[in-house]
Coordinates of C-alpha atoms in Angstrom, one line a residue:
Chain A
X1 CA 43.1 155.8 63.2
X2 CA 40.4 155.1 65.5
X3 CA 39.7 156.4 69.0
X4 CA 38.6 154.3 71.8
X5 CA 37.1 155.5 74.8
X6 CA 35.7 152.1 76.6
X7 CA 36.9 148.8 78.1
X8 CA 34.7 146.8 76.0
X9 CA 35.9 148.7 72.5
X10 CA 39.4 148.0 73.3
X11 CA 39.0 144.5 74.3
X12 CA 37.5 143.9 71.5
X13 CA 39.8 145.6 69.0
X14 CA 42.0 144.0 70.9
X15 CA 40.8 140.4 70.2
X16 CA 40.9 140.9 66.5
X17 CA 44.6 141.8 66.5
X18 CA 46.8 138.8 65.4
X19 CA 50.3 140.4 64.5
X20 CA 52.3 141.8 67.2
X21 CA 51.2 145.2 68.9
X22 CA 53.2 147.9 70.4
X23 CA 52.1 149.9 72.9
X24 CA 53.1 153.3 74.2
X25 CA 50.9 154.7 77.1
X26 CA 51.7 158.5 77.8
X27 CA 50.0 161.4 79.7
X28 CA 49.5 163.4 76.6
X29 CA 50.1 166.7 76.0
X30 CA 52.8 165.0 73.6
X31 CA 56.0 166.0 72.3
X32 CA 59.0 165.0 70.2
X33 CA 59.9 162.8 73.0
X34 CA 56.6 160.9 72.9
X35 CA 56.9 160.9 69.0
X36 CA 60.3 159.2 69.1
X37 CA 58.6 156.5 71.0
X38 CA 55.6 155.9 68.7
X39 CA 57.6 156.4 65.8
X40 CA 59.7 153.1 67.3
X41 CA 57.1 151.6 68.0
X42 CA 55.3 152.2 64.7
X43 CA 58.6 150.5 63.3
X44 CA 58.9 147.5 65.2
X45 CA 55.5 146.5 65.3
X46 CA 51.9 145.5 63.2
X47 CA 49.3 147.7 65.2
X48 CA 50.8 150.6 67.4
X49 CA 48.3 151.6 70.6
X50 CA 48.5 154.9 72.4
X51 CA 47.0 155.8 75.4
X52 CA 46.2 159.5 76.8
X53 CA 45.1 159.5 79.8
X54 CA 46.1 161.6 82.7
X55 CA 46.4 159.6 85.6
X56 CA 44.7 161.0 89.1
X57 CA 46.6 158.0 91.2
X58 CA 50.0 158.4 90.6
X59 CA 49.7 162.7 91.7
X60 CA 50.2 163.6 94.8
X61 CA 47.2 165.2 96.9
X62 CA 49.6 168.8 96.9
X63 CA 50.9 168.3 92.9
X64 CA 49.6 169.7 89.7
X65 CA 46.7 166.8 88.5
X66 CA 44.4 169.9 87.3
X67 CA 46.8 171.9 86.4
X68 CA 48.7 169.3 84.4
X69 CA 48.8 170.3 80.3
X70 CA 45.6 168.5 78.5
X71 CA 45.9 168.8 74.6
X72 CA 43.9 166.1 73.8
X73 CA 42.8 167.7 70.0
X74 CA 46.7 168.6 69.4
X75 CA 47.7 164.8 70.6
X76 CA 45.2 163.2 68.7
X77 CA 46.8 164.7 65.1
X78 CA 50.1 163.9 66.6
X79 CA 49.1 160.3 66.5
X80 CA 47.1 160.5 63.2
X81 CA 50.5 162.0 61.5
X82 CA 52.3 159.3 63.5
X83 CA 50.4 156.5 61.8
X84 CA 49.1 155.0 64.8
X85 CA 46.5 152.6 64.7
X86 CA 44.3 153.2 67.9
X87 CA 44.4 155.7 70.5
X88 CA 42.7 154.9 74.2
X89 CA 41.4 157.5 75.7
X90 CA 39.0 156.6 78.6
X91 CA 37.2 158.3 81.6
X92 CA 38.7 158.4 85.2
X93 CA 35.8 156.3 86.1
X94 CA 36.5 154.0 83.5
X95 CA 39.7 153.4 84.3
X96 CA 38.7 153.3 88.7
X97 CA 36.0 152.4 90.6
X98 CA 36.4 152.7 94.4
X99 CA 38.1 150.4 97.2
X100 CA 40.1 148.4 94.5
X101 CA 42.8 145.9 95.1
X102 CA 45.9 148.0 94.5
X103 CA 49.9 147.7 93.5
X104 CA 53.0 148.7 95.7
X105 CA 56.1 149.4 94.7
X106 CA 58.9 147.6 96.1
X107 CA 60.3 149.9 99.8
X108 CA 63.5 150.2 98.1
X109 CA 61.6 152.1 95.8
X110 CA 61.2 155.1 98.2
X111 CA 64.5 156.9 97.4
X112 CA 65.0 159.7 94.9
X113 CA 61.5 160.1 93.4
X114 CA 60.0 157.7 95.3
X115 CA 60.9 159.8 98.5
X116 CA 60.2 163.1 97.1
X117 CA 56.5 161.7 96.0
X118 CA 55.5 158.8 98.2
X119 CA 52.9 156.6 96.5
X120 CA 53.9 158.0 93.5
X121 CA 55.1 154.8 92.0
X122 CA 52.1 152.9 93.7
X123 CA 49.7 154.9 90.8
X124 CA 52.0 154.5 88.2
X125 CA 52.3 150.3 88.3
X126 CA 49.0 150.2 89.0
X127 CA 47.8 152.1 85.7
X128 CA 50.2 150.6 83.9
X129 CA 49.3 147.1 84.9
X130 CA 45.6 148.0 84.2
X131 CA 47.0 149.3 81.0
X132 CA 49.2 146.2 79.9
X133 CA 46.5 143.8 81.0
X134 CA 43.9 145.5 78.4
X135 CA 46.2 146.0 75.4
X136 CA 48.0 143.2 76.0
X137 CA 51.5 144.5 74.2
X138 CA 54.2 142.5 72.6
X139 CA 56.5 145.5 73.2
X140 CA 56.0 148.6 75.4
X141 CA 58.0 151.3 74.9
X142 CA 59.1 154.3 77.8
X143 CA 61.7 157.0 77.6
X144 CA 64.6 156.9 79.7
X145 CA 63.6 160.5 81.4
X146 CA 61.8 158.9 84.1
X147 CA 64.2 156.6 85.0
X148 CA 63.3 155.2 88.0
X149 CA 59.5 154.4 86.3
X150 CA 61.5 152.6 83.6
X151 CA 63.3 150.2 86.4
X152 CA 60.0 149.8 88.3
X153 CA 57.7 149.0 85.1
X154 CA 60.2 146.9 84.4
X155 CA 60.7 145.2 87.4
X156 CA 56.8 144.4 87.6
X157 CA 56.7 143.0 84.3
X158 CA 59.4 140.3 85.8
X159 CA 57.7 140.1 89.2
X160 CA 54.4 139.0 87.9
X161 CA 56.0 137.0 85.0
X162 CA 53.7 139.4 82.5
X163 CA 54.8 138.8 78.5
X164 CA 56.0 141.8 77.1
X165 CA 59.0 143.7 76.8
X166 CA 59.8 146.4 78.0
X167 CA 62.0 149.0 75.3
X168 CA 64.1 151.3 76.8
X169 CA 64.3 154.6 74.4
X170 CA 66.7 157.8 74.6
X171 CA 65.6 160.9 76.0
X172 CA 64.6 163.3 73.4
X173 CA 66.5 166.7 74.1
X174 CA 65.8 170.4 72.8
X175 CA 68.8 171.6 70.3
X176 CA 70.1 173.5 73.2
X177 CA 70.5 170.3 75.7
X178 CA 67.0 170.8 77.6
X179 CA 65.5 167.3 78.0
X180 CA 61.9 167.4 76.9
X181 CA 59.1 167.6 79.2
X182 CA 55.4 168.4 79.1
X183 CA 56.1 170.0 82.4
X184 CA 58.2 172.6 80.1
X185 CA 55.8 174.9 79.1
X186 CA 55.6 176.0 82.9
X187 CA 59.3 177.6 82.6
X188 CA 59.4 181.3 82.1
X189 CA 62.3 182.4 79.8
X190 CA 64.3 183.4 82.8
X191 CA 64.0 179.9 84.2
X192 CA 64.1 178.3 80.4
X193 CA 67.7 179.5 80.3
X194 CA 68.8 178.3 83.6
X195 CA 67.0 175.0 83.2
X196 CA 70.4 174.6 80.9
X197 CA 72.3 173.9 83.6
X198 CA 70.8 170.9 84.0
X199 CA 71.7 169.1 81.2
X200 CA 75.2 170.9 81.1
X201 CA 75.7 169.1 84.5
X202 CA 75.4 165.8 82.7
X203 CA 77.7 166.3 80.2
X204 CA 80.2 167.1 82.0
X205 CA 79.7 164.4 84.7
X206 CA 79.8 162.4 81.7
X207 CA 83.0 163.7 80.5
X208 CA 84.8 163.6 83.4
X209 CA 84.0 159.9 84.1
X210 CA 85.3 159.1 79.6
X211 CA 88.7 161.0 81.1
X212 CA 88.5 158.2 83.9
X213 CA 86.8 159.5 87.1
X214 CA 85.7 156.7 89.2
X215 CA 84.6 158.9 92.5
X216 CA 81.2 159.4 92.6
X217 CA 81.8 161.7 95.2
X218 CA 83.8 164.3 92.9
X219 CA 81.1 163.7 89.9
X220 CA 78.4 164.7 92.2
X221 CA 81.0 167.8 93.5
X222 CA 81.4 168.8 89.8
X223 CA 77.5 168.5 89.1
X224 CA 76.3 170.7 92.1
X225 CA 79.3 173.1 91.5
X226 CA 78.0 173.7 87.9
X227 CA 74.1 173.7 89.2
X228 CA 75.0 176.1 92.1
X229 CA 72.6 178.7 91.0
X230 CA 69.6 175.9 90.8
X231 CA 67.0 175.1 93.3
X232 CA 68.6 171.1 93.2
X233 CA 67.0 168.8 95.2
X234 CA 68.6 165.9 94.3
X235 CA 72.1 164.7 92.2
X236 CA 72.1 161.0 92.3
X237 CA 74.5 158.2 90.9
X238 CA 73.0 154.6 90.8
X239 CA 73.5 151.3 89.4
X240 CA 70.6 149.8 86.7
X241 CA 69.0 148.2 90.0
X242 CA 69.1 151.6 91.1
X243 CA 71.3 150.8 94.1
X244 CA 73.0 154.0 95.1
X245 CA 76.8 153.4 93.9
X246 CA 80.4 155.2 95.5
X247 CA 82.2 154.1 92.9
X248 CA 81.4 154.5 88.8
X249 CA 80.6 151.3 87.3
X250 CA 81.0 152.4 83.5
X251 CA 78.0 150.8 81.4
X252 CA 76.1 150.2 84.9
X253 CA 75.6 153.5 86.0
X254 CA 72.7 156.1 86.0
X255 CA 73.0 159.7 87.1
X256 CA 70.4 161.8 87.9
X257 CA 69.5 165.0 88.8
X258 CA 66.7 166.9 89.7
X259 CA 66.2 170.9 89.8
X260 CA 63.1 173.1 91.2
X261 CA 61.9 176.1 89.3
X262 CA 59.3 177.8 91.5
X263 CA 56.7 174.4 91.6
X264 CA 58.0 173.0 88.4
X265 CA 60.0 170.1 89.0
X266 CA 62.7 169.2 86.0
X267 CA 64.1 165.5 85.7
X268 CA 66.8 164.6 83.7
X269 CA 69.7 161.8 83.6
X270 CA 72.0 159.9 81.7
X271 CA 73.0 156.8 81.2
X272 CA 76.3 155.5 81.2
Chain B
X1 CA 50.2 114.9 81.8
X2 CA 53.1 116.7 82.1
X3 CA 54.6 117.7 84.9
X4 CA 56.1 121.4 84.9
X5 CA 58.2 122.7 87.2
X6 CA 60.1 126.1 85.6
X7 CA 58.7 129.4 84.2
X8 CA 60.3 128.8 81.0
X9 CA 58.5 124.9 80.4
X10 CA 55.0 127.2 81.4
X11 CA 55.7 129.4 79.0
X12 CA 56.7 127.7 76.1
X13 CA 53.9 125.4 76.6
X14 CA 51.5 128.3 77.0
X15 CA 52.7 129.6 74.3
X16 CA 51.4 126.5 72.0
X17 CA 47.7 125.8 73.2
X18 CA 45.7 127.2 71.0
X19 CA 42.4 126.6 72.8
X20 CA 40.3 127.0 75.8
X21 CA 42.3 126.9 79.1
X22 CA 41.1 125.9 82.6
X23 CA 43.0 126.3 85.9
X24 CA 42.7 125.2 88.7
X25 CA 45.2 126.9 92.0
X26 CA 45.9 125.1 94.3
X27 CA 48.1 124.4 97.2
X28 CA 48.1 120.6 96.9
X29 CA 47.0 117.6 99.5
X30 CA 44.3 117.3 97.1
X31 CA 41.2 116.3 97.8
X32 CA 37.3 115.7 96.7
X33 CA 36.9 119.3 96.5
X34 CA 39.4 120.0 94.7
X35 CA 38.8 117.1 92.5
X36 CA 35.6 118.3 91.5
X37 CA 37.1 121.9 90.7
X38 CA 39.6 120.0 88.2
X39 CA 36.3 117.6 86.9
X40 CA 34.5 121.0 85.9
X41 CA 37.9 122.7 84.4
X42 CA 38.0 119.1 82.5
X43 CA 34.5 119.5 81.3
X44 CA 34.7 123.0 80.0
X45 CA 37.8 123.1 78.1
X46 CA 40.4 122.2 76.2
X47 CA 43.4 122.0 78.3
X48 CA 43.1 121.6 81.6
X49 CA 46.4 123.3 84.1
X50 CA 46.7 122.5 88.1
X51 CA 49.4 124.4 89.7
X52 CA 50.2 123.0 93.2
X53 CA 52.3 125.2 95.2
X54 CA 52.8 125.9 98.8
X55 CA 52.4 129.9 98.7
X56 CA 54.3 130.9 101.6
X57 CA 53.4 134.6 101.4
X58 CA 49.9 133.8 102.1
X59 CA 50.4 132.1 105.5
X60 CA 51.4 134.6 108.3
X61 CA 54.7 134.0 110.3
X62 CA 52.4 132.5 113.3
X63 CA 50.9 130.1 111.0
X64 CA 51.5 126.5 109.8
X65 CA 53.5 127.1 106.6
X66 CA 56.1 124.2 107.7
X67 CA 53.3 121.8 108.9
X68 CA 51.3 122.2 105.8
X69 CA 50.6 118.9 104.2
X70 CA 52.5 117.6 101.3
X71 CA 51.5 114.9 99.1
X72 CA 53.4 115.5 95.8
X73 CA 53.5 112.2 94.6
X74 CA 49.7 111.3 95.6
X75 CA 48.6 114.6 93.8
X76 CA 50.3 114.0 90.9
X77 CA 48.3 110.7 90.7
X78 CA 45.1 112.5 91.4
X79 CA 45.7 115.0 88.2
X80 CA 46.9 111.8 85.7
X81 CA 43.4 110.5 86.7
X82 CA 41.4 113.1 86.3
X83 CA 42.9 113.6 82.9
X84 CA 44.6 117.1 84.0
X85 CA 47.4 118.6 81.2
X86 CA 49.6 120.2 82.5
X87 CA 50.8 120.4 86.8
X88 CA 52.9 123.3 87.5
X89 CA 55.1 122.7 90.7
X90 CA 57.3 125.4 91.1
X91 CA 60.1 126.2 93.7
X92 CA 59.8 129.1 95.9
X93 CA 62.7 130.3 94.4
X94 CA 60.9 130.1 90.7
X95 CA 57.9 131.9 91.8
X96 CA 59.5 135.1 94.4
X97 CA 62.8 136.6 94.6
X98 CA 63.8 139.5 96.9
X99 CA 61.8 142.9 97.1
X100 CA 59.5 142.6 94.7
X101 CA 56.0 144.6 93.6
X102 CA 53.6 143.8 95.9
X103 CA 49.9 143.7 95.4
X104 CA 48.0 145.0 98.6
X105 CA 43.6 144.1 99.2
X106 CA 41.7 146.7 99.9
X107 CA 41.0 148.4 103.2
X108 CA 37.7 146.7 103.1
X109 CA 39.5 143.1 103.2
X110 CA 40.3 143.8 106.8
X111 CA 37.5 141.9 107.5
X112 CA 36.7 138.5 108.9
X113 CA 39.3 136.2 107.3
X114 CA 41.4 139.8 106.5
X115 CA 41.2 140.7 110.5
X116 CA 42.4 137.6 111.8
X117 CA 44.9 137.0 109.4
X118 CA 46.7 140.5 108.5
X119 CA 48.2 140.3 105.1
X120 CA 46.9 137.0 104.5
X121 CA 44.6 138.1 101.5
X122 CA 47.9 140.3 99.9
X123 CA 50.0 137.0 99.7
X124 CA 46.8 135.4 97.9
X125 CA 46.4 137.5 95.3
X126 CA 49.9 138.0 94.5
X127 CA 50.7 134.2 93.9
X128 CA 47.1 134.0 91.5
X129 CA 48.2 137.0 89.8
X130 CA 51.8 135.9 89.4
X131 CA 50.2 132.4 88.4
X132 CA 47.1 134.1 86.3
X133 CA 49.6 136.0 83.7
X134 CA 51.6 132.4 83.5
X135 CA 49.0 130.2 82.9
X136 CA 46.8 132.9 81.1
X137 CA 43.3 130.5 81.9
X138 CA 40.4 131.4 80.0
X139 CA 38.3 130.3 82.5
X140 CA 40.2 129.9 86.6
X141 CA 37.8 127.7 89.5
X142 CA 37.7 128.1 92.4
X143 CA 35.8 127.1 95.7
X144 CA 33.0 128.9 97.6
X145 CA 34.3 127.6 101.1
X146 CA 36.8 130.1 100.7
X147 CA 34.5 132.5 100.1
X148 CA 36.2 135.8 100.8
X149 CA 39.1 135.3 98.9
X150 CA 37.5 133.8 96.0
X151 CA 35.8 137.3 96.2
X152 CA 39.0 139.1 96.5
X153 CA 40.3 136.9 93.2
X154 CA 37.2 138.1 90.8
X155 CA 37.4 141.5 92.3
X156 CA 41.2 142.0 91.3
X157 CA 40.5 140.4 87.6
X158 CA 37.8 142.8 87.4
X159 CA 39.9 145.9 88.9
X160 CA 43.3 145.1 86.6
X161 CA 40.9 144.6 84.1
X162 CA 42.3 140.7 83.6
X163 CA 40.4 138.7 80.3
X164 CA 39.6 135.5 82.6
X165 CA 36.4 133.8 83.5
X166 CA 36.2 133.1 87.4
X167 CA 34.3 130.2 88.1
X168 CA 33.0 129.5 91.7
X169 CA 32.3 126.5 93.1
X170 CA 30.1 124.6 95.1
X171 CA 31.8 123.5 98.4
X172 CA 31.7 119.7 98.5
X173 CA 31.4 117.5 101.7
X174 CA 31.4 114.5 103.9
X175 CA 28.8 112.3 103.8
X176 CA 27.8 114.0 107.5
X177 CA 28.1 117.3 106.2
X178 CA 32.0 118.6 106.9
X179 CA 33.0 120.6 104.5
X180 CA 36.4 119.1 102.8
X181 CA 39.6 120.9 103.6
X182 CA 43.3 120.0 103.7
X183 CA 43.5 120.8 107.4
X184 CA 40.6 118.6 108.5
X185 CA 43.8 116.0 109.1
X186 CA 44.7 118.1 111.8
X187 CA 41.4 117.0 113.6
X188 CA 41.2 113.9 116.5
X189 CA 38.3 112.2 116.5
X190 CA 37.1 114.4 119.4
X191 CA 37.3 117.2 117.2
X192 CA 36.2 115.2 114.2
X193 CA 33.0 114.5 115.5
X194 CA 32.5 118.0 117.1
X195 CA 33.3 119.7 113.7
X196 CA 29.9 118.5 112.8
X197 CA 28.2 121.4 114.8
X198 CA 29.7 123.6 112.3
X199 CA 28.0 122.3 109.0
X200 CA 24.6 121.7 111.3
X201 CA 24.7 125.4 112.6
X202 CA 24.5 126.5 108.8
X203 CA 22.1 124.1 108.0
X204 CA 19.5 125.2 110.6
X205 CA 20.6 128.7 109.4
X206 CA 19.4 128.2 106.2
X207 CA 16.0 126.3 107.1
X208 CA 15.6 129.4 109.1
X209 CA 15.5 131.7 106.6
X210 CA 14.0 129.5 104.1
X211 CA 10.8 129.6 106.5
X212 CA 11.0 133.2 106.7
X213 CA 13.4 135.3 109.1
X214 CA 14.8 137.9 107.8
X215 CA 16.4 139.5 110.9
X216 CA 20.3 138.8 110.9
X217 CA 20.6 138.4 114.8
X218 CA 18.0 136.4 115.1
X219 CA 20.0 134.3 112.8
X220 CA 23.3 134.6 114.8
X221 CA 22.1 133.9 117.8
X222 CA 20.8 130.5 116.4
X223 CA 24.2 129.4 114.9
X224 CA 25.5 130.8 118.0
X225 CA 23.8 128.4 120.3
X226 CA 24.3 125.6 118.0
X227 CA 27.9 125.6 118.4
X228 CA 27.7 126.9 121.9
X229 CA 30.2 124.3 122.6
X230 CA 33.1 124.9 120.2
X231 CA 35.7 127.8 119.8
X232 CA 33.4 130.3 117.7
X233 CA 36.1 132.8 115.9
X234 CA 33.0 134.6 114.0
X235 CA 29.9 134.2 112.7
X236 CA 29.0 136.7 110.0
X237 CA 26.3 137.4 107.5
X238 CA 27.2 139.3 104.4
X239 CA 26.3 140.4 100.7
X240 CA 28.0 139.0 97.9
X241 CA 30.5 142.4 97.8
X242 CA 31.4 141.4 101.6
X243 CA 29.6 144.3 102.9
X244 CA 28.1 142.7 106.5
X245 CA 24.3 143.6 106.7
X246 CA 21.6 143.6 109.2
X247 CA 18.6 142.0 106.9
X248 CA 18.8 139.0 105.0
X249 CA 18.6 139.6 101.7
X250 CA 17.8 136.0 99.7
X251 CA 19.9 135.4 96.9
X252 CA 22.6 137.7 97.9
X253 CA 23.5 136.2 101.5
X254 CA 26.7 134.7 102.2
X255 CA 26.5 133.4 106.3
X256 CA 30.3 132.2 107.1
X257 CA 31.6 130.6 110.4
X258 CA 34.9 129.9 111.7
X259 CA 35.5 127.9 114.8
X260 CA 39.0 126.8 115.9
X261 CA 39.8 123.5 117.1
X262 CA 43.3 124.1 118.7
X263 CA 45.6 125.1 116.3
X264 CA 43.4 124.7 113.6
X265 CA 40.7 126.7 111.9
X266 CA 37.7 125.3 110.6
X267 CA 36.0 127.7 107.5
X268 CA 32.8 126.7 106.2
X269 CA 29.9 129.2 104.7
X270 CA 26.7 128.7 102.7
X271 CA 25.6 131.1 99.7
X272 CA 22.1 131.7 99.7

């Protein structure tokens, strides 16, 4: 495995690869949920390419950039164990200069996480374009946890006709239900066991719709009643356009839900 | 030459050229200048693509999108002579659908060109960067008469960190010195004849300098008073990065003027 830290060593690396390459850029600070990609990825591909880098455009000015979890010693024997072939890990100023021409997300892209952290989306297509223009991926591969990233990467690879794919993969859950996170680690035990409800929410949502619920309006009643002890600031049912939906389109429909502890935010949703 | 007119024909073909690939933009009613962009592409590799398409998200909804010339059938004939490829003509409907990922210039665009025409540069570089990860060029050209947006175009390549050459070009002219453009049909031969100032008002501008000035105002007012006659929009005197200065630097001088002759503008510039 070999670490790459510039433009030019990655473009060049790059230029040498003839099979197909997939690619799965994370945060670090990784987990089983970042494994199960790579490990997919290692799979389905000739050369796998992992990026770590912890991206300043896509935080708000008020959130947790210098805060967030850096492990970059711990990540780098994840990927060594995980087989991959070449890790990226550059510089903020490698990856930025200043006064650059920039990437906005679609306005119907400002509901749910999009409202909550304005811009948000902005950083995030624009890294990942810079990202997918350098490696250059047959097949890119994101978890389903950010769910509303996953629509939005994917609607940018359509927009500007790029050549990959984008692979949707399952969200990687704790044995207890808790969707995985590298925000986790900032749960106290108190809060690590109420975090449960989150996930509990889900399955029964989803339960209720396999009996033949239709009304969004009573799975969203059922969620909130079961998360009525949470901090929730959002329950949300949408289509895979992310439209919002009133009535349950099984096989078309996302919900998800998102809960406070203290300044931790928790994600999760499912698919249907 | 094949003429192209879906994603998927692009593509496929795309797909199969091993070689080098030149590209040439444009927005058809070719003429000389253009010519000579697609002579160079010819020259310098092995494929040579010309996309002609009317970008509508570059013209603001004050502007002459409807009245832009057409000449399909007369460009076509154009590119089979000069021994182009490949033409892409795409429908609107091929290149944009509804909401879509934008790309925005940067604040410092707002300038010149980017002042009187809001939003003009964002429509630009979407269309060349949809159009860039289609035809995937190895080397793109494009002309110095629009000089801020060909700056705009090698600045997002370079900020998305895109693997193409940009190639500027030298403007070409009338034997009397008008620099070609597809609006120049707009002109009566009132206008034609007073269009001339603009080419003379850079040329004095240069000789100028050549013997000597350095002093940017002193340079103005000179091209001010040539065309003290026609419409001035601007007159401005800038570095290659666009920044406007107050000393001529040689070498890294861009002078542009704009001057309107009813409805239409006249752009013309020399690099010095």
């Amino acid at each position: 495995m070999q670490v790459l830290k510039t433009i030019e060593e990655l473009q060049e690396i790059r230029k040498s690869i003839n099979g197909s390459v997939g690619f799965v850029p994370t945060m670090g600070a990784l987990h089983n949920g970042h494994i199960s990609l790579i490990k997919k990825a290692r799979e389905e591909n000739d050369i796998v390419i992992v990026s770590i880098f912890v991206n300043p455009t896509q935080f708000l000015p008020t959130e947790d950039l210098d805060a967030y979890p850096r492990k970059d010693e711990a990540d780098k024997r994840i990927c060594q164990m995980c087989k991959v072939d070449y890790v990226f890990m550059p510089e903020i100023s490698t990856m930025y200069s200043q006064e650059e021409v920039l990437v906005k997300a679609p306005n119907k892209s400002y509901i749910l996480e999009g409202k909550t952290r304005p811009g948000h989306f902005d950083g995030v297509l624009r890294v990942v374009l810079k990202l997918f223009n350098l490696v250059q991926p047959t097949n890119a591969y994101f978890g389903k946890k950010d769910a509303q990233q996953l629509s939005l990467i994917t609607q940018m690879v359509k927009d500007f006709f790029m050549p990959i794919n984008i692979i949707p993969c399952e969200i990687i859950r704790e044995d207890d239900g808790l969707a995985l996170s590298s925000r986790n680690i900032y749960l106290d035990s108190t809060q690590r066991h109420e975090a449960l409800l989150i996930s509990k929410s889900l399955y029964m949502a989803g339960s209720l719709i396999s009996k033949g619920e239709r009304d969004v309006q009573k799975v969203k009643d059922k969620i909130y009643e079961i998360m009525q002890t949470l901090e929730v600031e959002y329950v949300a049912i949408v289509n895979r356009e992310f439209d919002e939906i009133t009535v349950i389109e099984p096989k078309n429909t996302i919900i998800l839900v998102v809960a406070r502890f203290g300044n931790t935010r928790l994600l999760d949703n499912i698919w249907l």
